[in-house]
Short mmCIF file of C-alpha atoms in Angstrom, two decimals:
data_model
loop_
_atom_site.label_atom_id
_atom_site.label_comp_id
_atom_site.label_asym_id
_atom_site.label_seq_id
_atom_site.Cartn_x
_atom_site.Cartn_y
_atom_site.Cartn_z
CA MET A 1 -168.98 -155.72 104.10
CA GLN A 2 -171.80 -157.66 105.71
CA GLN A 3 -171.45 -161.09 107.28
CA ASP A 4 -171.87 -164.03 104.90
CA TRP A 5 -173.99 -166.35 107.06
CA ARG A 6 -173.08 -169.41 104.95
CA LEU A 7 -169.61 -169.31 106.54
CA ARG A 8 -168.91 -169.91 110.23
CA LEU A 9 -166.25 -167.22 110.86
CA PRO A 10 -166.74 -163.45 110.48
CA THR A 11 -166.40 -162.46 106.81
CA THR A 12 -165.05 -158.99 107.44
CA GLY A 13 -161.49 -159.99 106.52
CA GLN A 14 -159.46 -158.56 103.72
CA ILE A 15 -156.18 -159.22 101.97
CA THR A 16 -154.27 -156.56 100.06
CA ASP A 17 -151.29 -157.96 98.23
CA ARG A 18 -149.41 -157.92 94.95
CA VAL A 19 -149.02 -160.56 92.24
CA MET A 20 -145.71 -160.78 90.41
CA PHE A 21 -144.33 -162.88 87.56
CA LYS A 22 -140.91 -163.98 86.30
CA ALA A 23 -140.46 -164.22 82.54
CA THR A 24 -137.53 -166.65 82.98
CA PRO A 25 -136.04 -168.36 86.05
CA SER A 26 -133.11 -165.91 86.09
CA SER A 27 -135.09 -162.71 85.38
CA PRO A 28 -136.23 -160.33 88.13
CA GLU A 29 -139.86 -160.30 89.25
CA ALA A 30 -142.20 -157.80 87.61
CA PRO A 31 -145.75 -156.72 88.54
CA PHE A 32 -148.44 -158.93 87.04
CA ALA A 33 -150.77 -156.24 85.63
CA LYS A 34 -154.39 -157.04 84.82
CA GLY A 35 -154.04 -160.62 86.04
CA ARG A 36 -156.95 -162.69 87.23
CA VAL A 37 -156.53 -163.54 90.92
CA TRP A 38 -158.27 -166.30 92.85
CA LEU A 39 -158.02 -166.77 96.61
CA LEU A 40 -158.51 -170.40 97.57
CA ARG A 41 -159.06 -171.37 101.20
CA ALA A 42 -155.97 -173.38 102.11
CA ALA A 43 -157.85 -175.91 104.24
CA ASP A 44 -160.15 -177.20 101.51
CA GLY A 45 -159.57 -175.31 98.23
CA TYR A 46 -162.85 -173.36 98.35
CA LYS A 47 -162.64 -170.39 95.96
CA ALA A 48 -163.46 -167.56 98.35
CA TRP A 49 -162.69 -164.58 96.10
CA GLU A 50 -161.98 -163.73 92.48
CA GLY A 51 -160.80 -160.42 91.06
CA TRP A 52 -158.18 -158.62 89.00
CA SER A 53 -154.85 -157.00 89.73
CA ASP A 54 -154.32 -153.35 88.79
CA ALA A 55 -151.55 -151.96 86.57
CA GLY A 56 -149.06 -152.30 89.45
CA GLY A 57 -150.05 -155.90 90.21
CA TYR A 58 -151.97 -155.00 93.39
CA TYR A 59 -155.34 -156.46 94.41
CA THR A 60 -157.60 -156.14 97.44
CA ALA A 61 -159.88 -159.04 98.31
CA THR A 62 -162.76 -158.42 100.72
CA GLY A 63 -165.47 -160.53 102.36
CA LEU A 64 -162.97 -163.13 103.59
CA GLU A 65 -163.09 -165.16 106.79
CA LEU A 66 -160.96 -163.54 109.50
CA GLY A 67 -157.78 -165.40 110.44
CA VAL A 68 -158.14 -167.97 107.67
CA GLU A 69 -155.24 -168.88 105.37
CA TYR A 70 -155.68 -168.52 101.62
CA ILE A 71 -153.57 -169.45 98.61
CA ALA A 72 -153.40 -166.75 95.93
CA VAL A 73 -153.48 -168.02 92.36
CA GLY A 74 -152.48 -165.70 89.50
CA ILE A 75 -154.00 -166.53 86.13
CA ASP A 76 -152.89 -164.86 82.89
CA PRO A 77 -156.01 -164.04 80.84
CA TYR A 78 -153.84 -163.72 77.72
CA ARG A 79 -152.36 -167.22 78.23
CA ASN A 80 -148.73 -166.08 77.96
CA HIS A 81 -147.80 -167.44 81.41
CA LYS A 82 -148.78 -170.50 83.43
CA ALA A 83 -151.05 -170.07 86.44
CA THR A 84 -149.07 -169.83 89.66
CA GLY A 85 -150.03 -170.15 93.32
CA ALA A 86 -148.40 -168.53 96.33
CA GLY A 87 -149.05 -168.16 100.01
CA PRO A 88 -150.51 -168.77 102.37
CA VAL A 89 -151.79 -165.29 103.17
CA VAL A 90 -154.11 -164.60 106.12
CA ALA A 91 -157.22 -162.40 106.05
CA THR A 92 -157.19 -159.60 108.63
CA GLU A 93 -159.71 -156.96 109.70
CA ALA A 94 -159.83 -154.08 107.25
CA ALA A 95 -158.48 -150.78 108.53
CA PRO A 96 -161.20 -148.17 109.13
#
């Protein structure tokens, strides 16, 4: 990924994580498949990345500022669950 010169820190960071949901407060967590995921920069709420989770709830966000904290927001495109935020998660250099 090339540097995004609009941002002051290197934009070679990445976050690989998993989004989960709970159907009820007492139920176990389950993978949130095909969920819309936003990564918001924790410092100011800037939406730095948007993508989708796979069938296992995993996503990989790229082009992020290294060392910056982000809040992951899971959004249900089918509107069965409320949007939920979690984090912070920190962007690190992608493994070669």
